Short mmCIF file of C-alpha atoms and ligand atoms in Angstrom, two decimals:
data_model
loop_
_atom_site.label_atom_id
_atom_site.label_comp_id
_atom_site.label_asym_id
_atom_site.label_seq_id
_atom_site.Cartn_x
_atom_site.Cartn_y
_atom_site.Cartn_z
CA UNK A 133 76.96 -162.47 31.60
CA UNK A 134 77.57 -164.34 28.36
CA UNK A 135 76.26 -167.49 30.02
CA UNK A 136 73.13 -165.78 31.28
CA UNK A 137 72.41 -164.44 27.83
CA UNK A 138 72.83 -167.79 26.11
CA UNK A 139 70.61 -169.40 28.74
CA UNK A 140 67.95 -166.80 28.06
CA UNK A 141 68.18 -167.40 24.33
CA UNK A 142 67.99 -171.17 24.82
CA UNK A 143 64.90 -170.67 26.99
CA UNK A 144 63.28 -168.51 24.29
CA UNK A 145 63.90 -171.12 21.63
CA UNK A 146 62.58 -173.86 23.90
CA UNK A 147 59.41 -171.82 24.52
CA UNK A 148 58.90 -171.45 20.80
CA UNK A 149 59.34 -175.18 20.24
CA UNK A 150 56.71 -175.91 22.90
CA UNK A 151 54.26 -173.40 21.44
CA UNK A 152 54.72 -174.70 17.90
CA UNK A 153 53.96 -178.26 19.00
CA UNK A 154 50.93 -177.22 21.06
CA UNK A 155 49.51 -175.06 18.28
CA UNK A 156 49.99 -177.87 15.76
CA UNK A 157 48.13 -180.35 18.00
CA UNK A 158 45.31 -177.88 18.61
CA UNK A 159 44.92 -176.99 14.94
CA UNK A 160 44.94 -180.64 13.84
CA UNK A 161 41.85 -181.37 15.93
CA UNK A 162 43.23 -184.84 16.66
CA UNK A 163 42.08 -186.42 19.92
CA UNK A 164 45.23 -187.60 21.67
CA UNK A 165 44.88 -190.68 23.87
CA UNK A 166 46.79 -190.61 27.12
CA UNK A 167 46.63 -194.02 28.71
CA UNK A 168 46.71 -194.40 32.47
CA UNK A 169 46.16 -198.16 32.76
CA UNK A 170 49.62 -198.58 34.26
CA UNK A 171 49.08 -195.89 36.92
CA UNK A 172 45.43 -195.10 37.71
CA UNK A 173 44.39 -198.55 36.49
CA UNK A 174 47.02 -200.34 38.50
CA UNK A 175 45.96 -198.33 41.58
CA UNK A 176 42.83 -200.51 41.64
CA UNK A 177 42.91 -203.03 44.49
CA UNK A 178 44.19 -206.39 43.25
CA UNK A 179 45.48 -205.12 39.89
CA UNK A 180 49.18 -205.00 40.76
CA UNK A 181 51.55 -205.51 37.85
CA UNK A 182 55.25 -206.26 38.00
CA UNK A 183 57.64 -204.19 35.85
CA UNK A 184 57.87 -206.81 33.07
CA UNK A 185 54.10 -207.06 32.85
CA UNK A 186 53.91 -203.27 32.65
CA UNK A 187 56.38 -203.34 29.79
CA UNK A 188 54.24 -205.86 27.87
CA UNK A 189 51.16 -203.68 28.29
CA UNK A 190 53.13 -200.53 27.39
CA UNK A 191 54.27 -202.18 24.15
CA UNK A 192 50.71 -203.22 23.33
CA UNK A 193 49.57 -199.64 23.97
CA UNK A 194 52.34 -198.40 21.72
CA UNK A 195 51.11 -200.72 18.94
CA UNK A 196 47.59 -199.42 19.52
CA UNK A 197 48.87 -195.89 18.88
CA UNK A 198 48.41 -194.05 22.17
CA UNK A 199 50.01 -190.61 22.31
CA UNK A 200 51.29 -190.85 25.87
CA UNK A 201 51.60 -193.29 28.74
CA UNK A 202 51.13 -192.36 32.37
CA UNK A 203 53.90 -194.76 33.33
CA UNK A 204 53.87 -194.50 37.11
CA UNK A 205 54.51 -192.49 40.25
CA UNK A 206 58.28 -192.61 40.87
CA UNK A 207 58.20 -190.81 44.22
CA UNK A 208 55.75 -193.36 45.60
CA UNK A 209 57.28 -196.66 44.57
CA UNK A 210 60.52 -198.35 43.61
CA UNK A 211 58.56 -200.76 41.43
CA UNK A 212 57.22 -197.82 39.40
CA UNK A 213 60.76 -196.56 38.89
CA UNK A 214 61.87 -200.04 37.79
CA UNK A 215 58.98 -200.25 35.30
CA UNK A 216 59.79 -196.84 33.81
CA UNK A 217 63.49 -197.74 33.55
CA UNK A 218 62.52 -200.90 31.63
CA UNK A 219 60.39 -198.93 29.18
CA UNK A 220 63.13 -196.49 28.26
CA UNK A 221 64.57 -197.45 24.89
CA UNK A 222 61.92 -200.18 24.45
CA UNK A 223 58.78 -198.05 24.25
CA UNK A 224 59.75 -195.27 21.89
CA UNK A 225 56.48 -194.18 20.27
CA UNK A 226 54.46 -192.64 23.09
CA UNK A 227 55.55 -189.90 25.45
CA UNK A 228 56.29 -191.44 28.85
CA UNK A 229 55.02 -189.33 31.72
CA UNK A 230 55.50 -189.71 35.46
CA UNK A 231 53.05 -188.59 38.11
CA UNK A 232 54.19 -186.06 40.71
CA UNK A 233 52.69 -184.24 43.63
CA UNK A 234 53.46 -180.52 43.61
CA UNK A 235 56.77 -181.19 45.34
CA UNK A 236 60.19 -180.47 43.89
CA UNK A 237 61.43 -183.81 45.25
CA UNK A 238 58.72 -185.62 43.23
CA UNK A 239 59.82 -183.79 40.07
CA UNK A 240 63.42 -184.81 40.82
CA UNK A 241 62.36 -188.45 41.27
CA UNK A 242 60.58 -188.30 37.89
CA UNK A 243 63.63 -186.67 36.31
CA UNK A 244 65.84 -189.54 37.50
CA UNK A 245 63.36 -192.24 36.51
CA UNK A 246 62.96 -190.82 32.98
CA UNK A 247 66.65 -190.09 32.51
CA UNK A 248 67.77 -191.21 29.05
CA UNK A 249 64.40 -190.79 27.33
CA UNK A 250 64.54 -188.11 24.62
CA UNK A 251 63.32 -184.67 25.65
CA UNK A 252 60.24 -184.81 23.39
CA UNK A 253 59.23 -188.21 24.81
CA UNK A 254 59.42 -187.55 28.55
CA UNK A 255 57.09 -185.52 30.70
CA UNK A 256 55.73 -184.97 34.16
CA UNK A 257 52.16 -184.76 35.32
CA UNK A 258 51.74 -182.69 38.48
CA UNK A 259 48.61 -182.66 40.60
CA UNK A 260 47.41 -180.70 43.60
CA UNK A 261 44.02 -180.70 45.30
CA UNK A 262 42.13 -177.47 44.64
CA UNK A 263 38.56 -178.05 45.83
CA UNK A 264 37.45 -176.62 49.21
CA UNK A 265 37.39 -180.19 50.55
CA UNK A 266 40.99 -180.82 49.57
CA UNK A 267 42.20 -177.36 50.57
CA UNK A 268 40.64 -177.43 54.02
CA UNK A 269 40.67 -181.09 55.00
CA UNK A 270 43.65 -182.56 53.19
CA UNK A 271 46.14 -179.76 52.62
CA UNK A 272 45.16 -177.07 55.10
CA UNK A 273 46.10 -174.37 52.58
CA UNK A 274 44.42 -171.16 51.45
CA UNK A 275 43.63 -170.37 47.82
CA UNK A 276 46.61 -168.01 47.68
CA UNK A 277 48.94 -170.67 49.06
CA UNK A 278 47.70 -173.20 46.49
CA UNK A 279 48.41 -170.75 43.66
CA UNK A 280 51.93 -170.18 45.03
CA UNK A 281 52.57 -173.92 45.17
CA UNK A 282 51.37 -174.34 41.58
CA UNK A 283 53.55 -171.47 40.38
CA UNK A 284 56.71 -172.65 42.08
CA UNK A 285 56.52 -176.37 41.31
CA UNK A 286 55.26 -176.06 37.73
CA UNK A 287 58.04 -173.61 36.89
CA UNK A 288 60.55 -175.94 38.58
CA UNK A 289 59.26 -178.81 36.42
CA UNK A 290 59.29 -176.67 33.25
CA UNK A 291 63.01 -176.07 33.69
CA UNK A 292 63.58 -179.83 33.58
CA UNK A 293 60.90 -181.08 31.19
CA UNK A 294 59.51 -179.88 27.88
CA UNK A 295 56.23 -181.65 28.60
CA UNK A 296 54.59 -180.56 31.84
CA UNK A 297 50.99 -181.29 32.71
CA UNK A 298 49.19 -179.81 35.68
CA UNK A 299 45.89 -181.15 37.06
CA UNK A 300 43.88 -179.57 39.85
CA UNK A 301 42.76 -182.66 41.74
CA UNK A 302 39.00 -182.76 42.39
CA UNK A 303 38.54 -180.11 39.68
CA UNK A 304 34.85 -180.93 39.31
CA UNK A 305 34.23 -179.79 42.93
CA UNK A 306 36.45 -176.71 42.70
CA UNK A 307 34.87 -173.24 42.46
CA UNK A 308 34.97 -172.46 38.70
CA UNK A 309 36.58 -169.01 39.13
CA UNK A 310 39.35 -170.42 41.32
CA UNK A 311 39.80 -173.38 38.98
CA UNK A 312 40.41 -171.00 36.05
CA UNK A 313 42.86 -169.05 38.22
CA UNK A 314 44.79 -172.29 38.93
CA UNK A 315 44.97 -173.05 35.21
CA UNK A 316 46.08 -169.53 34.30
CA UNK A 317 48.84 -169.72 36.94
CA UNK A 318 49.99 -173.16 35.79
CA UNK A 319 50.17 -172.12 32.12
CA UNK A 320 52.06 -168.94 32.98
CA UNK A 321 54.49 -171.07 34.99
CA UNK A 322 55.13 -173.31 31.96
CA UNK A 323 52.47 -176.05 31.95
CA UNK A 324 52.02 -177.41 28.42
CA UNK A 325 48.89 -179.40 29.31
CA UNK A 326 46.21 -178.62 31.84
CA UNK A 327 44.05 -181.48 33.09
CA UNK A 328 40.45 -181.56 34.16
CA UNK A 329 40.00 -184.56 36.49
CA UNK A 330 36.55 -185.53 37.74
CA UNK A 331 38.33 -187.25 40.60
CA UNK A 332 35.30 -188.78 42.30
CA UNK A 333 33.30 -189.37 39.11
CA UNK A 334 30.24 -187.29 39.87
CA UNK A 335 29.65 -185.23 36.72
CA UNK A 336 27.03 -185.66 34.02
CA UNK A 337 27.74 -185.00 30.32
CA UNK A 338 25.82 -181.70 30.47
CA UNK A 339 27.75 -180.42 33.48
CA UNK A 340 30.99 -181.58 31.88
CA UNK A 341 30.23 -179.50 28.80
CA UNK A 342 29.52 -176.45 31.01
CA UNK A 343 32.82 -176.88 32.88
CA UNK A 344 34.93 -177.37 29.76
CA UNK A 345 33.27 -174.48 27.93
CA UNK A 346 33.91 -172.27 30.91
CA UNK A 347 37.59 -173.24 31.01
CA UNK A 348 37.93 -172.59 27.25
CA UNK A 349 36.29 -169.17 27.66
CA UNK A 350 37.75 -167.97 30.96
CA UNK A 351 41.36 -169.13 31.06
CA UNK A 352 42.98 -166.24 29.17
CA UNK A 353 46.14 -168.16 28.14
CA UNK A 354 44.39 -171.44 27.23
CA UNK A 355 45.70 -171.30 23.66
CA UNK A 356 49.18 -171.95 25.08
CA UNK A 357 48.31 -175.37 26.55
CA UNK A 358 46.49 -178.55 25.64
CA UNK A 359 43.38 -179.41 27.59
CA UNK A 360 43.16 -182.97 28.93
CA UNK A 361 40.14 -184.61 30.56
CA UNK A 362 40.08 -187.45 33.07
CA UNK A 363 36.85 -189.08 34.21
CA UNK A 364 35.94 -191.70 36.77
CA UNK A 365 32.98 -194.01 36.37
CA UNK A 366 31.18 -193.79 39.71
CA UNK A 367 27.89 -192.98 37.95
CA UNK A 368 28.64 -195.08 34.87
CA UNK A 369 29.19 -191.86 32.90
CA UNK A 370 32.97 -191.75 32.44
CA UNK A 371 32.86 -192.51 28.71
CA UNK A 372 29.88 -190.21 28.12
CA UNK A 373 31.64 -187.41 29.99
CA UNK A 374 34.84 -187.98 28.03
CA UNK A 375 32.89 -187.62 24.79
CA UNK A 376 31.23 -184.48 26.16
CA UNK A 377 34.72 -183.10 26.86
CA UNK A 378 35.76 -183.92 23.29
CA UNK A 379 32.67 -182.16 21.96
CA UNK A 380 33.82 -179.02 23.80
CA UNK A 381 37.28 -179.18 22.30
CA UNK A 382 39.37 -181.18 24.79
CA UNK A 383 42.65 -182.16 23.10
CA UNK A 384 43.71 -185.10 25.26
CA UNK A 385 41.64 -187.86 26.87
CA UNK A 386 42.94 -189.95 29.73
CA UNK A 387 41.60 -193.48 29.78
CA UNK A 388 42.36 -197.01 30.94
CA UNK A 389 41.99 -200.30 29.10
CA UNK A 390 38.87 -202.16 30.27
CA UNK A 391 38.07 -199.05 32.34
CA UNK A 392 40.03 -200.43 35.29
CA UNK A 393 40.84 -198.03 38.09
CA UNK A 394 39.93 -196.79 41.56
CA UNK A 395 36.40 -197.55 42.81
CA UNK A 396 34.16 -197.85 39.73
CA UNK A 397 37.12 -197.30 37.42
CA UNK A 398 38.06 -194.81 34.69
CA UNK A 399 36.80 -194.03 31.22
CA UNK A 400 37.49 -197.10 29.14
CA UNK A 401 39.88 -196.43 26.27
CA UNK A 402 38.37 -198.95 23.85
CA UNK A 403 34.85 -197.56 24.31
CA UNK A 404 35.90 -193.94 23.75
CA UNK A 405 37.87 -194.97 20.66
CA UNK A 406 34.96 -196.88 19.11
CA UNK A 407 32.41 -194.16 19.92
CA UNK A 408 34.66 -191.60 18.21
CA UNK A 409 35.28 -193.93 15.29
CA UNK A 410 31.61 -194.62 14.69
CA UNK A 411 30.51 -191.01 15.06
CA UNK A 412 33.01 -189.10 12.97
CA UNK A 413 30.06 -187.21 11.52
CA UNK A 414 29.18 -185.90 14.97
CA UNK A 415 32.54 -185.23 16.65
CA UNK A 416 34.54 -184.40 13.50
CA UNK A 417 37.71 -185.32 15.36
CA UNK A 418 40.26 -187.89 14.31
CA UNK A 419 42.32 -190.19 16.49
CA UNK A 420 45.39 -192.32 15.84
CA UNK A 421 44.35 -195.55 17.50
CA UNK A 422 44.40 -198.73 15.42
CA UNK A 423 41.00 -200.14 16.37
CA UNK A 424 41.98 -203.65 15.28
CA UNK A 425 44.36 -203.84 18.25
CA UNK A 426 41.65 -203.17 20.83
CA UNK A 427 40.20 -206.61 21.51
CA UNK A 428 43.60 -208.31 22.01
CA UNK A 429 44.72 -205.35 24.15
CA UNK A 430 41.69 -205.78 26.42
CA UNK A 431 42.41 -209.49 26.81
CA UNK A 432 46.09 -208.86 27.58
CA UNK A 433 45.28 -206.33 30.32
CA UNK A 434 42.70 -208.71 31.83
CA UNK A 435 45.19 -211.59 31.78
CA UNK A 436 48.08 -209.66 33.35
CA UNK A 437 46.09 -207.68 35.95
CA UNK A 438 43.90 -210.65 36.83
CA UNK A 439 40.87 -208.36 36.59
CA UNK A 440 38.43 -210.31 34.43
CA UNK A 441 36.37 -208.54 31.78
CA UNK A 442 32.63 -208.72 32.55
CA UNK A 443 30.85 -210.77 29.85
CA UNK A 444 28.73 -207.84 28.74
CA UNK A 445 31.54 -205.27 28.74
CA UNK A 446 31.53 -203.34 25.42
CA UNK A 447 34.30 -204.18 22.92
CA UNK A 448 36.22 -206.72 25.01
CA UNK A 449 33.46 -208.77 26.70
CA UNK A 450 32.88 -212.43 25.79
CA UNK A 451 29.23 -211.84 24.86
CA UNK A 452 29.75 -208.91 22.51
CA UNK A 453 30.03 -211.08 19.42
CA UNK A 454 28.03 -214.05 20.64
CA UNK A 455 24.31 -214.67 20.44
CA UNK A 456 21.96 -217.51 21.25
CA UNK A 457 18.66 -216.00 20.14
CA UNK A 458 17.21 -217.73 17.03
CA UNK A 459 16.04 -214.58 15.23
CA UNK A 460 19.40 -212.87 15.77
CA UNK A 461 21.32 -215.96 14.67
CA UNK A 462 19.24 -216.20 11.50
CA UNK A 463 19.86 -212.49 10.76
CA UNK A 464 23.60 -212.72 11.49
CA UNK A 465 23.94 -215.68 9.13
CA UNK A 466 22.21 -213.70 6.34
CA UNK A 467 24.22 -210.54 7.02
CA UNK A 468 26.30 -209.91 10.18
CA UNK A 469 25.37 -206.21 10.16
CA UNK A 470 21.72 -207.00 10.93
CA UNK A 471 22.46 -207.40 14.63
CA UNK A 472 25.87 -205.79 15.17
CA UNK A 473 26.99 -202.15 15.41
CA UNK A 474 30.39 -203.12 13.98
CA UNK A 475 32.03 -206.34 12.83
CA UNK A 476 34.39 -208.28 15.12
CA UNK A 477 37.32 -207.68 12.75
CA UNK A 478 36.95 -203.91 13.33
CA UNK A 479 38.29 -204.41 16.85
CA UNK A 480 40.46 -207.44 16.17
CA UNK A 481 38.07 -209.96 17.74
CA UNK A 482 37.48 -213.50 16.47
CA UNK A 483 34.44 -214.72 14.58
CA UNK A 484 30.84 -214.16 15.59
CA UNK A 485 29.77 -216.99 17.86
CA UNK A 486 26.37 -218.47 17.33
CA UNK A 487 25.92 -220.11 20.69
CA UNK A 488 23.56 -223.05 20.56
CA UNK A 489 21.09 -223.37 23.40
CA UNK A 490 17.40 -223.35 24.22
CA UNK A 491 16.81 -220.15 22.24
CA UNK A 492 18.49 -221.29 19.03
CA UNK A 493 16.56 -221.92 15.83
CA UNK A 494 16.83 -224.33 12.92
CA UNK A 495 19.10 -222.17 10.82
CA UNK A 496 21.82 -221.82 13.43
CA UNK A 497 21.73 -225.54 14.26
CA UNK A 498 21.91 -226.43 10.56
CA UNK A 499 24.82 -224.04 10.13
CA UNK A 500 26.72 -225.64 12.98
CA UNK A 501 26.04 -229.18 11.73
CA UNK A 502 27.37 -228.16 8.31
CA UNK A 503 30.48 -226.65 9.89
CA UNK A 504 31.07 -229.91 11.75
CA UNK A 505 30.39 -231.94 8.57
CA UNK A 506 27.61 -233.88 10.30
CA UNK A 507 25.05 -235.14 7.78
CA UNK A 508 21.35 -234.39 8.50
CA UNK A 509 18.00 -233.99 6.81
CA UNK A 510 15.03 -231.72 7.65
CA UNK A 511 13.36 -234.30 9.81
CA UNK A 512 16.48 -234.97 11.84
CA UNK A 513 17.12 -231.24 12.19
CA UNK A 514 13.62 -230.69 13.61
CA UNK A 515 14.22 -233.42 16.19
CA UNK A 516 17.54 -231.91 17.27
CA UNK A 517 16.06 -228.38 17.59
CA UNK A 518 13.19 -229.80 19.66
CA UNK A 519 15.74 -231.61 21.82
CA UNK A 520 17.67 -228.37 22.44
CA UNK A 521 14.50 -226.71 23.74
CA UNK A 522 14.20 -229.40 26.43
CA UNK A 523 17.71 -228.82 27.78
CA UNK A 524 18.10 -227.49 31.34
CA UNK A 525 18.18 -223.71 31.66
CA UNK A 526 21.59 -222.18 30.97
CA UNK A 527 22.99 -225.15 29.05
CA UNK A 528 25.42 -224.09 26.35
CA UNK A 529 25.59 -226.64 23.57
CA UNK A 530 29.20 -227.31 22.78
CA UNK A 531 30.22 -229.12 19.60
CA UNK A 532 30.78 -232.29 21.60
CA UNK A 533 27.35 -232.09 23.18
CA UNK A 534 25.83 -231.52 19.73
CA UNK A 535 27.60 -234.63 18.38
CA UNK A 536 26.25 -236.65 21.29
CA UNK A 537 22.72 -235.39 20.69
CA UNK A 538 22.94 -236.25 17.00
CA UNK A 539 24.25 -239.76 17.61
CA UNK A 540 21.37 -240.63 19.98
MN1 LIG B 633 42.12 -190.77 38.49
#
């Protein structure tokens, strides 16, 4: 009797703690970044990481300032458990969350894997297919059965974790009224975050806004949970959709570094961060990411996953701060802002590269000769520039090649 009473009181206090934290996050308007590079990103074919590599990336994400890390799927792999065990005590800033199906055994596996991490830094992220396709073809369950599963597993998780997220898989193809019913059930059962995953990446920004607005308006207990969004890039719209979600008040965004992930990948963390940073006037939402860590973070993830960054990829790509065109080079030398949306140092990248080639003009060539301390006069400069124009297509003029050209 006494025991039961004290348990009930403890539960009450715990509920109040959860609500205080959630309300504070919601009121602050801060966009919380939940990184899933180590789980959804690593799910990409060929991107496998060993536990020590995951730890290095987790530490870099911690330095960047992410709020939480989707650290792995303990029920699915021993390697994921090993990686999570390594992070405990070493990665102390972000909340570490583990992915679970709506199975009590998955929640138990997560509980074991995260054992030893403080209660406010460990969480579970449960998912269950809710769309007609998933219900009929994958799970063979009715709507009522799905709601029962959500209720029973989320409440089971809430008894073991303070931080419990629930995501209806394939949300963007789930009937909106049923989707809201799933969320209401999950929040009543103790979910502290509800997720909106566009699992197959088919939404547009306009439809995203409609969905998120509908959830905000039709889930009666939405003020008791954070709303997280998760977009895939099958139409190249993952970042745009993430921003649309933010515009409609999403609290948490799930992203991966370099946008790596299944099929066409996920919303890329560095792009969402920079779009938010540059358009404070529009979104009026703050974030806690140190933008100067982004470029090195992108390079680290590329190096350890072996998934190279495309040259033209925003933020981390090799071409982003390089130009060969004469007019652009001339402008950049006069003032870097003439042909850049932001300076390289804003994202922790190196200097602007004025690549010499067929399209380069006198000013850039002169600049490079000065940097290399090679003496020249106007006449000689004109000859060198003319020479560059004759080079075979695609030739990049390295410093050595330039020296050779000058000496001949
Ligand atoms: Mn995903």
